[in-house]
Amino acid sequence: MPALSGKDASSAADYHRQRPGGGVYRARDVAAGRPIGPTGTTWFTQQTERSFMTTPMVKTRFAPSPTGYLHVGGARTALFNYLFARRAGGQFVLRIEDTDQVRSTAESAAGILADMQWLGLNWDEGPAPGAAKNQYFQSMRLELYNQFIDELVRQGRAYEAYETPAELAAMRQQAEREKRPFRYRRDMPGRAQSRIGSGPAVLRFEMPRKDIVISDLVLGQVIVGADEHDDIIIRKSDGFPTYHFAVVIDDHDMGITHVLRAQEHLMNTPKHLALYDAFNWTPPEHGHLPLVFNMDGTKMSKREKARTARAAVQAATPKGQKPDLETLAANTGVAPDALAAFMAKKNDDAQIAVTVAAFMRTPLPEIDVQDFRRSGYLADALLNFVALVGWSPGGNQEILARPEMIDKFLVEGIGKTNGRFDRKKLLWMNGQYVRDQSLEALLAALESFLQVTDYPLARADGPTRLALLEMYRERTGTLAEMAENSRFFFEEPTIDPRAFEKFVINNDGAQLLQTSRKILEPVTPWNVQTLREPVEQILALGEKRGAAAQPIRVAVSGGSVTPPVLEMLALLGRETTLRRIDQTLANVKAT
RNA sequence: GCCCCCAUCGUCUAGAGGCCCAGGACAUCAGAUUCUCAGUCUGAAUACACCGGUUCGAAUCCGGUUGGGGGUACCA
């Protein structure tokens, strides 16, 4: 009864009735548990229907399909479900939806688990990382699905259909030509009545010819008309259930009470509600989240990486010429055939994109959680940022620690408008986290970052990392930025010719450097304390304070931008400092 | 095409009929601090898509227009 209602049972007009205090009911009223609609159904009564006279335990889930890496959008969905469950003192389930045998991979599932762990979105039930597939993988639950499929068949609600994909495509095209919507229905004319020559049949679920009312936690009531549904496939010809079927069985079987998912699923909800209804189950509450796009309004898709990589190759190719793919293949180690297909946009292989972009020294846009991890974002910062796209705690606070987010996470705070992913703001927020985090936490984050990247900083010991962190945290947005900028501590710098010219050759640079060297030379031992006075002397050199800092920067780091001279030299060490100054002085003579 | 959702500064948002000639944050610009870069602090500029209606009063309620988005798979 709760899932469906007849055409005249409910309407938008009913929904917008006056409420006692004036105004009309809105989504937030639904969320707040106030009565809506003619039946007066409330969140609470639905709960008690489910578990009679017991306190309803909130249970949410995140159910990705392992067909790629964990996307930031998916991470946000996971976060919302996590926050909702935690706030309610309930459980958070992770389930892997691998009913697509062709596209699902074990590596992808493992990657998603790793990303979830990195984000710290801990699940109460789900796969055990590193262990074999368990019952939280849909591919392990075929028996359960078949059981319920059989029941639908017995009820006469499911039937075999014999059209091949090609035939269906033709029917759709035909319908489009005739400017009429295509709906697959059991009673439609021209349905294939036998399986002759068409391979294994699929099983379809006969959708009810009724309006279906969705009571959405964030959108309010959405009514999908009786003519809009078609009979969905619930079992594919490979014997696997479709998403629509498995999701309903599992959410019910696992006792899921609330489903927060992306708005792209909104039109799937009627199908799911009809299935719940067929089994006489109370459906979970659904809430559809607004989507997140790039700043330019395009989708944040993995395709972007491929596009960026291709563009880099094109940009490096002289005008009017074709890119030299053979050379590129040889240089990158990508198979020539695969590379050609990639460049011809025949595939958007992420691995090829990454390899090509790395060779072209082109940064790729961050799309997946691990991209952000490799770019040196902190998990908490990423989560904090992403939480604020489509959700607001109300008020003016923007930086929220995990417990605060949990405490303030109300469905009423979830917005309806699609958002855009503002990387500039994420960068700012990450900087805030880098600065505010305890040094121990930062060190742990750095550790995790270095595991998935390849920077010379990884060679540094604990005390050195700590010193670097203290030196850079005030001036860095991401860990990657710090790792990149601190290279010169670990390897010989390449001298930026423009900086060399400006600060060493000109402006008395060589002279200042010479004098600076004399001041530094006798310092032993070599540490922040012993260097403080000498460095002060150096900074006082020249008519403007700090005039002598730049030649040293260039000599020691190769460029004109570094942390403060004192700390930098102290960490660099006496030997390296003097050697690089001497080297630079020698270079001056050579010019 | 058809169905559905949405609409406040460039971006994320606050806003539940008078508290709003609209608040915060990022970004932008200007200034201060400073050995570079950053950071920090101060200040400036910038929005209720449009048209009707309801009301003493509308960013807030209703209708339409326009714009954006989603769906329309043997993908999830």
XYZ file of C-alpha atoms (C1' of nucleotides) in Angstrom:
667
model
C 0.000 0.000 0.000
C 2.648 2.580 0.757
C 4.421 2.122 -2.514
C 1.654 2.718 -4.958
C -1.414 4.756 -5.160
C -4.105 5.053 -7.753
C -4.343 7.948 -10.093
C -6.851 9.824 -8.004
C -5.421 8.894 -4.655
C -2.900 11.641 -4.507
C -1.944 14.676 -6.457
C 0.352 17.604 -6.386
C -2.530 19.733 -5.201
C -3.022 17.513 -2.186
C 0.602 17.714 -1.475
C 0.632 21.455 -1.379
C -2.083 21.676 1.222
C -1.915 24.343 3.840
C -0.125 23.267 6.953
C -1.186 24.390 10.413
C 1.336 27.181 10.720
C 0.664 28.517 7.253
C 2.626 27.789 4.122
C 2.666 24.404 2.490
C 4.365 21.150 3.042
C 7.767 20.847 1.539
C 10.418 18.190 1.386
C 11.780 19.284 4.729
C 8.414 18.613 6.296
C 8.565 15.103 4.995
C 12.004 14.730 6.417
C 10.901 16.150 9.720
C 8.307 13.450 9.939
C 5.278 15.690 9.725
C 2.350 14.187 7.913
C 2.079 14.627 4.207
C -0.418 13.601 1.629
C -3.910 12.285 2.088
C -2.907 9.112 3.811
C -1.097 10.951 6.516
C 1.782 8.570 6.152
C 4.712 9.536 8.263
C 8.217 8.416 8.462
C 7.506 6.953 11.864
C 4.487 4.913 10.928
C 6.336 3.439 8.008
C 9.088 2.441 10.329
C 6.747 0.723 12.725
C 5.166 -1.144 9.880
C 8.528 -2.568 9.131
C 9.534 -3.635 12.575
C 6.533 -3.831 14.750
C 6.830 -1.931 18.012
C 10.564 -1.913 18.032
C 12.815 1.086 17.768
C 13.649 1.429 14.121
C 17.339 1.021 13.503
C 18.518 3.275 10.732
C 20.570 1.465 8.152
C 21.995 3.045 5.050
C 24.224 1.708 2.358
C 26.581 2.700 -0.377
C 26.445 0.337 -3.301
C 28.965 1.075 -6.035
C 29.473 -1.076 -9.062
C 33.075 -2.153 -9.527
C 33.502 -0.956 -13.072
C 36.162 1.637 -12.370
C 37.682 3.681 -9.632
C 35.681 5.418 -6.942
C 34.461 8.692 -8.405
C 34.317 11.817 -6.194
C 30.606 11.981 -6.816
C 30.317 8.442 -5.527
C 32.416 9.398 -2.544
C 29.952 12.155 -1.765
C 27.033 9.739 -1.987
C 28.899 7.369 0.303
C 29.619 10.207 2.708
C 25.994 11.299 2.874
C 24.853 7.786 3.649
C 27.615 7.414 6.186
C 26.764 10.696 7.894
C 23.080 9.925 7.904
C 23.641 6.562 9.544
C 26.116 7.856 12.089
C 23.947 10.783 13.015
C 21.056 8.420 13.664
C 23.246 6.015 15.555
C 22.551 3.453 12.848
C 24.530 1.211 10.581
C 26.301 1.847 7.323
C 26.568 -0.950 4.811
C 28.892 -1.278 1.842
C 27.714 -3.518 -0.954
C 29.340 -4.249 -4.283
C 26.914 -4.316 -7.189
C 28.694 -6.543 -9.644
C 25.803 -7.890 -11.634
C 27.375 -6.630 -14.829
C 29.631 -9.568 -15.547
C 31.280 -7.889 -18.478
C 32.360 -4.655 -16.883
C 32.909 -5.588 -13.253
C 36.419 -6.385 -12.141
C 37.927 -7.613 -8.926
C 40.646 -4.949 -9.113
C 38.069 -2.247 -9.289
C 36.244 -3.612 -6.262
C 39.501 -3.757 -4.337
C 40.307 -0.221 -5.402
C 36.964 1.059 -4.218
C 37.445 -0.570 -0.838
C 40.889 0.977 -0.551
C 39.520 4.399 -1.430
C 36.720 4.062 1.096
C 39.260 3.158 3.728
C 41.491 6.046 2.806
C 38.511 8.357 3.159
C 37.788 6.835 6.524
C 34.233 5.972 5.571
C 34.137 2.874 7.670
C 31.347 0.431 7.066
C 29.640 -1.741 9.624
C 28.743 -4.455 7.165
C 30.275 -5.254 3.847
C 33.235 -6.820 2.126
C 36.294 -7.628 4.156
C 39.170 -5.827 2.467
C 41.730 -8.173 1.052
C 39.598 -11.197 1.699
C 37.566 -13.291 -0.707
C 34.217 -12.118 -2.021
C 31.519 -12.466 0.563
C 27.762 -12.047 0.620
C 28.079 -8.306 0.122
C 28.963 -8.913 -3.490
C 25.840 -9.339 -5.550
C 27.448 -11.956 -7.721
C 27.499 -14.160 -4.618
C 23.768 -13.860 -4.100
C 22.353 -15.378 -7.260
C 20.488 -18.039 -5.353
C 18.616 -15.454 -3.350
C 17.635 -13.472 -6.428
C 16.450 -16.552 -8.246
C 14.294 -17.495 -5.339
C 12.414 -14.227 -5.565
C 12.358 -14.252 -9.320
C 10.652 -17.636 -9.125
C 8.117 -16.158 -6.808
C 7.271 -13.420 -9.272
C 6.938 -15.983 -12.008
C 4.634 -18.033 -9.837
C 2.566 -14.941 -9.183
C 2.387 -14.323 -12.882
C 4.084 -10.949 -12.461
C 7.163 -11.932 -14.432
C 7.299 -13.303 -17.928
C 9.828 -14.321 -20.536
C 10.625 -12.005 -23.397
C 12.427 -13.064 -26.510
C 13.488 -10.006 -28.442
C 17.188 -9.694 -29.072
C 18.923 -6.439 -28.220
C 19.084 -5.657 -31.936
C 15.372 -6.190 -32.330
C 14.652 -3.967 -29.387
C 16.851 -1.262 -30.793
C 14.958 -1.470 -34.077
C 11.647 -1.199 -32.268
C 12.844 1.862 -30.423
C 14.023 3.480 -33.622
C 10.725 2.732 -35.239
C 8.880 4.324 -32.350
C 11.086 7.374 -32.560
C 10.401 7.709 -36.267
C 6.715 7.654 -35.491
C 7.292 10.215 -32.742
C 5.805 7.985 -30.150
C 7.441 6.854 -26.924
C 8.548 3.245 -26.841
C 7.292 1.192 -23.945
C 7.833 -2.504 -23.632
C 4.637 -3.990 -22.226
C 3.345 -7.461 -21.912
C 0.255 -6.597 -23.915
C 1.897 -4.591 -26.622
C 1.241 -5.664 -30.182
C 3.984 -7.490 -31.999
C 5.681 -9.004 -28.983
C 7.758 -12.032 -29.832
C 5.910 -15.071 -28.523
C 8.634 -17.665 -28.742
C 12.323 -17.944 -28.423
C 12.958 -19.471 -31.832
C 16.297 -18.332 -33.073
C 16.687 -15.645 -30.460
C 18.814 -17.300 -27.802
C 18.047 -17.424 -24.106
C 15.072 -15.391 -22.971
C 15.148 -12.558 -20.490
C 12.641 -12.211 -17.720
C 10.570 -9.079 -17.477
C 8.535 -7.751 -14.603
C 5.073 -6.572 -15.438
C 4.796 -3.043 -14.154
C 1.458 -1.941 -12.735
C -0.661 0.401 -14.842
C -0.878 2.933 -12.092
C 0.608 6.246 -11.215
C 3.444 5.734 -8.817
C 4.127 8.234 -6.092
C 7.625 8.707 -4.811
C 7.865 10.330 -1.404
C 11.332 11.639 -1.669
C 13.255 12.765 1.381
C 14.722 15.716 -0.450
C 12.466 16.307 -3.428
C 9.091 15.791 -1.799
C 6.469 13.922 -3.764
C 7.143 12.992 -7.344
C 4.426 11.340 -9.353
C 5.246 9.225 -12.359
C 2.268 8.567 -14.579
C 0.841 5.147 -15.339
C 1.795 5.418 -18.985
C 5.437 6.013 -18.283
C 6.542 2.632 -17.007
C 7.655 -0.206 -19.129
C 8.152 -3.775 -18.124
C 11.679 -3.892 -16.903
C 14.047 -6.740 -17.385
C 14.782 -8.362 -14.062
C 16.913 -11.234 -15.282
C 19.304 -10.878 -18.151
C 19.954 -13.615 -20.645
C 23.190 -14.432 -18.847
C 21.097 -15.437 -15.846
C 22.180 -12.474 -13.729
C 19.588 -10.157 -12.251
C 19.554 -6.574 -13.401
C 20.417 -3.739 -11.079
C 16.760 -2.895 -10.580
C 15.978 -6.298 -9.249
C 19.068 -6.978 -7.196
C 18.956 -3.585 -5.543
C 15.444 -4.174 -4.263
C 16.093 -7.672 -3.026
C 19.290 -6.630 -1.296
C 18.035 -3.447 0.270
C 15.169 -5.405 1.708
C 17.235 -8.393 2.682
C 19.833 -6.234 4.376
C 17.239 -4.191 6.185
C 18.156 -0.891 4.571
C 15.878 1.852 5.889
C 17.156 4.870 3.980
C 18.628 5.177 0.534
C 20.421 8.362 -0.433
C 21.524 8.172 -4.036
C 22.238 10.423 -6.967
C 19.353 12.094 -8.697
C 20.071 10.159 -11.857
C 18.278 7.318 -10.103
C 15.062 9.231 -9.555
C 13.308 7.708 -12.545
C 14.380 4.254 -11.428
C 12.547 4.602 -8.178
C 9.076 3.811 -9.548
C 10.432 0.520 -10.844
C 11.867 -0.289 -7.461
C 8.719 0.746 -5.613
C 6.653 -1.487 -7.858
C 8.899 -4.384 -7.020
C 8.633 -3.734 -3.299
C 4.920 -3.626 -3.746
C 4.864 -6.917 -5.621
C 6.598 -8.590 -2.716
C 4.515 -6.713 -0.204
C 7.549 -5.177 1.373
C 7.802 -1.723 2.856
C 10.297 0.186 0.760
C 13.098 2.168 2.343
C 12.895 5.931 2.359
C 14.557 7.377 -0.708
C 16.355 10.661 -1.000
C 17.764 11.795 -4.312
C 20.867 13.906 -4.217
C 21.634 16.725 -6.619
C 24.440 16.046 -9.063
C 27.927 17.532 -9.152
C 29.450 18.880 -12.330
C 32.659 20.532 -13.438
C 32.953 24.274 -13.238
C 32.013 24.542 -16.895
C 28.912 22.463 -16.359
C 30.205 19.354 -18.067
C 30.137 15.986 -16.396
C 32.991 14.957 -14.193
C 33.781 11.819 -16.080
C 36.814 9.676 -16.538
C 36.547 10.560 -20.194
C 37.949 13.920 -19.258
C 41.306 12.393 -18.542
C 41.394 10.828 -21.965
C 40.336 14.093 -23.530
C 43.047 16.017 -21.706
C 45.717 13.513 -22.660
C 44.689 13.605 -26.326
C 44.659 17.375 -26.294
C 48.193 17.383 -24.899
C 49.397 15.189 -27.733
C 47.629 17.345 -30.285
C 49.091 20.503 -28.768
C 52.580 19.064 -29.027
C 52.096 18.211 -32.684
C 53.092 20.833 -35.262
C 50.127 22.352 -37.009
C 48.862 20.500 -40.024
C 50.691 17.340 -39.115
C 49.483 14.107 -37.671
C 50.848 13.108 -34.282
C 53.725 10.665 -34.473
C 52.034 7.809 -32.712
C 54.785 5.311 -33.363
C 57.303 7.384 -31.494
C 54.807 8.116 -28.763
C 54.042 4.426 -28.396
C 57.736 3.649 -28.177
C 58.303 6.374 -25.593
C 55.363 5.513 -23.405
C 55.452 1.779 -23.758
C 51.800 1.701 -24.724
C 50.952 -0.862 -27.358
C 50.765 0.915 -30.746
C 47.353 -0.511 -31.569
C 45.897 0.500 -28.234
C 47.408 3.950 -28.522
C 46.029 4.449 -32.005
C 42.581 3.426 -30.838
C 42.908 5.745 -27.887
C 43.910 8.706 -30.000
C 41.106 7.941 -32.430
C 38.713 8.205 -29.494
C 37.826 4.570 -29.867
C 38.382 4.134 -26.154
C 38.976 6.320 -23.121
C 41.318 3.981 -21.321
C 42.296 5.690 -18.077
C 45.599 3.872 -17.883
C 46.652 5.028 -21.307
C 45.550 8.542 -20.474
C 47.667 8.537 -17.338
C 50.712 7.134 -19.123
C 50.473 9.524 -22.037
C 49.847 12.530 -19.816
C 52.791 11.633 -17.620
C 55.023 11.487 -20.664
C 53.651 14.778 -21.949
C 54.063 16.258 -18.470
C 50.460 17.321 -18.535
C 48.444 17.255 -15.344
C 45.207 15.344 -15.631
C 42.015 16.565 -14.020
C 41.234 14.861 -10.743
C 38.061 12.814 -11.058
C 38.457 9.724 -8.950
C 39.181 9.656 -5.256
C 42.628 8.292 -5.860
C 43.409 11.176 -8.214
C 42.852 13.531 -5.321
C 44.920 11.360 -3.059
C 47.788 11.429 -5.530
C 47.426 15.167 -5.907
C 48.062 15.536 -2.220
C 44.638 16.329 -0.871
C 43.790 15.220 2.627
C 40.894 12.824 2.947
C 39.169 14.985 5.539
C 39.497 18.097 3.440
C 38.138 16.360 0.373
C 35.211 15.031 2.333
C 34.549 18.383 3.980
C 34.566 20.093 0.631
C 32.415 17.569 -1.132
C 29.929 17.523 1.740
C 29.225 21.180 1.141
C 28.179 20.620 -2.451
C 24.542 19.740 -2.076
C 24.415 19.946 1.675
C 24.617 22.762 4.162
C 24.802 22.583 7.929
C 22.948 25.890 7.964
C 24.642 28.984 9.273
C 28.057 30.170 8.231
C 30.437 27.455 9.273
C 32.367 25.834 6.446
C 35.137 23.885 8.061
C 33.610 20.953 9.889
C 35.439 18.146 11.583
C 33.963 14.705 11.115
C 32.042 14.675 14.417
C 30.560 18.083 13.623
C 29.435 16.904 10.229
C 27.787 13.901 11.794
C 26.154 16.058 14.405
C 24.808 18.537 11.884
C 23.797 16.168 9.133
C 20.088 16.595 8.635
C 18.223 15.657 5.460
C 16.633 19.079 5.644
C 20.058 20.460 4.849
C 20.313 18.578 1.578
C 19.746 20.850 -1.401
C 17.957 20.223 -4.652
C 20.154 22.141 -7.020
C 23.003 20.609 -8.942
C 26.376 21.904 -7.929
C 29.723 22.496 -9.488
C 33.026 21.246 -8.277
C 35.107 24.314 -7.516
C 38.695 23.102 -7.383
C 39.903 26.486 -6.217
C 37.791 26.221 -3.130
C 38.897 22.656 -2.537
C 42.501 23.816 -2.757
C 41.826 26.549 -0.234
C 40.092 24.130 2.065
C 42.898 21.633 1.818
C 45.302 24.396 2.796
C 43.176 25.074 5.829
C 43.386 21.439 6.823
C 47.113 21.299 6.161
C 47.577 24.245 8.485
C 45.161 23.236 11.217
C 45.909 19.552 11.431
C 48.106 18.304 14.250
C 51.610 17.538 13.092
C 51.115 13.852 13.851
C 47.982 13.680 11.735
C 49.701 15.543 8.946
C 52.636 13.216 9.110
C 50.304 10.245 8.784
C 48.600 11.851 5.810
C 51.978 12.492 4.221
C 52.889 8.883 4.783
C 49.764 7.770 3.000
C 50.400 10.225 0.200
C 53.954 9.071 -0.352
C 52.755 5.490 -0.672
C 50.855 6.245 -3.847
C 53.247 8.721 -5.414
C 56.872 8.839 -6.394
C 58.620 11.822 -4.859
C 62.156 11.982 -3.501
C 60.601 13.180 -0.269
C 59.725 9.541 0.320
C 63.401 8.985 1.125
C 63.300 11.405 4.044
C 63.396 10.097 7.582
C 60.837 11.008 10.220
C 62.550 14.072 11.714
C 63.230 15.464 8.253
C 59.627 15.012 7.201
C 58.530 16.762 10.344
C 60.886 19.672 9.751
C 59.670 19.956 6.166
C 56.055 19.837 7.237
C 56.623 22.655 9.696
C 58.426 24.636 7.056
C 55.873 24.144 4.305
C 52.495 23.831 5.946
C 52.056 27.605 6.043
C 52.704 27.941 2.370
C 51.271 24.917 0.677
C 47.886 23.912 -0.643
C 48.517 20.234 -1.179
C 51.037 17.641 -0.105
C 52.006 17.250 -3.741
C 52.884 20.910 -3.897
C 55.101 20.487 -0.891
C 56.684 17.318 -2.232
C 57.384 19.032 -5.513
C 58.744 22.241 -4.034
C 60.969 20.451 -1.588
C 62.737 18.343 -4.180
C 65.936 20.326 -3.865
C 66.433 18.988 -0.356
C 66.904 15.544 -1.814
C 68.397 15.975 -5.233
C 70.601 18.471 -6.990
C 68.461 21.333 -8.238
C 68.275 22.398 -11.825
C 68.972 26.101 -11.950
C 66.223 28.302 -13.309
C 68.168 30.471 -15.782
C 65.890 33.449 -15.348
C 66.245 33.418 -11.579
C 69.992 32.955 -11.907
C 70.201 35.903 -14.260
C 68.042 38.152 -12.131
C 69.285 37.398 -8.654
C 72.845 36.155 -9.093
C 74.238 37.815 -12.187
C 72.434 41.101 -11.642
C 71.729 43.114 -8.508
C 75.136 42.403 -7.023
C 73.997 38.838 -6.523
C 77.387 37.249 -6.852
C 78.881 39.765 -4.478
C 76.202 39.145 -1.866
C 76.560 35.422 -2.303
C 80.295 35.660 -1.830
C 79.860 37.612 1.376
C 77.132 35.291 2.582
C 79.392 32.339 2.087
C 82.058 33.941 4.213
C 79.546 34.484 6.978
C 78.262 30.910 6.845
C 81.547 29.126 6.413
C 82.714 29.165 10.029
C 79.393 28.041 11.502
C 79.686 24.783 13.437
C 77.682 23.038 14.589
C 75.070 23.820 11.940
C 71.559 24.212 13.219
C 68.777 26.733 13.637
C 70.288 28.121 16.821
C 73.815 28.557 15.555
C 72.627 29.875 12.200
C 70.222 32.452 13.540
C 72.780 35.212 14.022
C 74.737 34.600 10.804
C 71.552 34.521 8.767
C 70.494 37.797 10.352
C 73.778 39.281 9.213
C 73.160 38.040 5.703
C 69.641 39.420 5.617
C 71.035 42.798 6.709
C 73.400 42.835 3.743
C 72.664 45.305 0.999
C 70.551 48.410 1.263
C 67.273 46.554 1.584
C 66.795 43.941 4.256
C 66.728 40.518 2.732
C 68.483 41.569 -0.433
C 70.930 38.727 0.019
C 68.242 36.098 0.519
C 67.484 35.703 -3.143
C 70.991 34.812 -4.365
C 71.157 32.158 -1.679
C 67.756 30.802 -2.643
C 68.820 30.457 -6.233
C 72.155 28.928 -5.322
C 70.717 26.420 -2.958
C 67.346 25.542 -4.538
C 67.732 26.553 -8.155
C 64.806 28.954 -7.942
C 63.680 32.098 -6.215
C 60.879 30.641 -4.114
C 61.650 28.665 -0.981
C 60.832 28.537 2.707
C 62.607 31.075 4.960
C 66.372 30.995 4.610
C 67.187 30.122 8.199
C 65.131 26.941 8.438
C 65.966 25.956 4.919
C 69.717 26.166 5.389
C 69.549 24.448 8.726
C 67.802 21.455 7.224
C 69.923 21.426 4.107
C 73.113 21.101 6.105
C 76.441 22.846 6.005
C 78.087 20.702 3.415
C 75.277 20.925 0.862
C 74.725 24.611 1.399
C 78.348 25.584 0.911
C 78.838 23.219 -1.990
C 75.858 24.616 -3.888
C 76.966 28.188 -3.205
C 80.419 27.374 -4.504
C 78.957 25.707 -7.525
C 76.857 28.757 -8.264
C 79.805 31.068 -7.822
C 81.705 28.906 -10.270
C 78.844 29.156 -12.708
C 79.010 32.934 -12.471
C 82.666 32.880 -13.466
C 81.841 30.619 -16.383
C 79.335 33.055 -17.830
C 10.463 13.943 -28.967
C 8.368 12.187 -24.280
C 8.712 11.907 -18.742
C 10.877 13.966 -14.332
C 13.826 17.438 -11.295
C 15.853 22.247 -10.446
C 16.489 27.936 -10.515
C 19.880 33.545 -4.674
C 26.771 36.890 -6.261
C 31.521 33.823 -11.434
C 31.286 29.158 -7.769
C 29.373 26.604 -3.077
C 25.570 28.333 -0.085
C 22.337 31.013 4.296
C 17.345 32.277 3.761
C 10.513 28.556 6.065
C 5.921 36.127 3.914
C 7.970 41.565 7.234
C 14.464 40.419 10.907
C 16.944 41.116 3.621
C 17.859 47.974 -0.653
C 19.770 39.726 0.923
C 24.389 37.055 5.158
C 28.905 33.700 4.897
C 32.853 31.153 2.125
C 35.987 30.432 -2.425
C 37.583 33.168 -6.486
C 38.565 38.498 -8.082
C 40.422 43.513 -6.992
C 42.788 47.062 -3.446
C 45.581 47.865 1.090
C 48.540 46.114 5.512
C 52.383 42.622 7.342
C 56.954 40.354 5.094
C 63.976 37.766 3.354
C 61.031 35.152 -1.801
C 56.523 32.530 -2.137
C 52.748 31.751 0.647
C 50.006 32.633 4.899
C 47.447 36.090 7.913
C 44.577 40.694 8.612
C 41.498 44.863 6.563
C 38.481 46.668 2.781
C 35.866 46.723 -2.156
C 32.907 44.867 -6.073
C 29.251 41.147 -7.374
C 23.161 37.675 -6.968
C 17.134 36.672 -5.599
C 16.416 34.283 -14.270
C 11.916 36.614 -16.520
C 6.519 37.690 -16.656
C 2.021 37.479 -14.227
C -0.813 36.391 -9.756
C -1.910 35.949 -4.131
C -0.907 39.421 0.034
C -0.993 45.523 3.626
C 3.866 43.210 2.462
C 7.207 38.029 -1.668
C 13.995 35.874 -2.604
C 10.364 33.133 0.169
C 3.430 31.026 -1.812
C 0.803 29.948 -6.911
C 0.893 29.848 -12.478
C 3.497 30.490 -16.914
C 7.979 31.489 -19.809
C 13.024 30.821 -20.302
C 17.297 28.388 -18.906
C 19.972 24.214 -16.763
C 20.029 19.047 -15.435
C 18.453 13.870 -15.206
C 15.922 9.668 -17.399
C 14.221 7.250 -21.708
C 19.819 -0.060 -21.952
C 19.923 -7.596 -21.423
C 24.846 -0.303 -17.358
C 24.573 0.641 -12.599
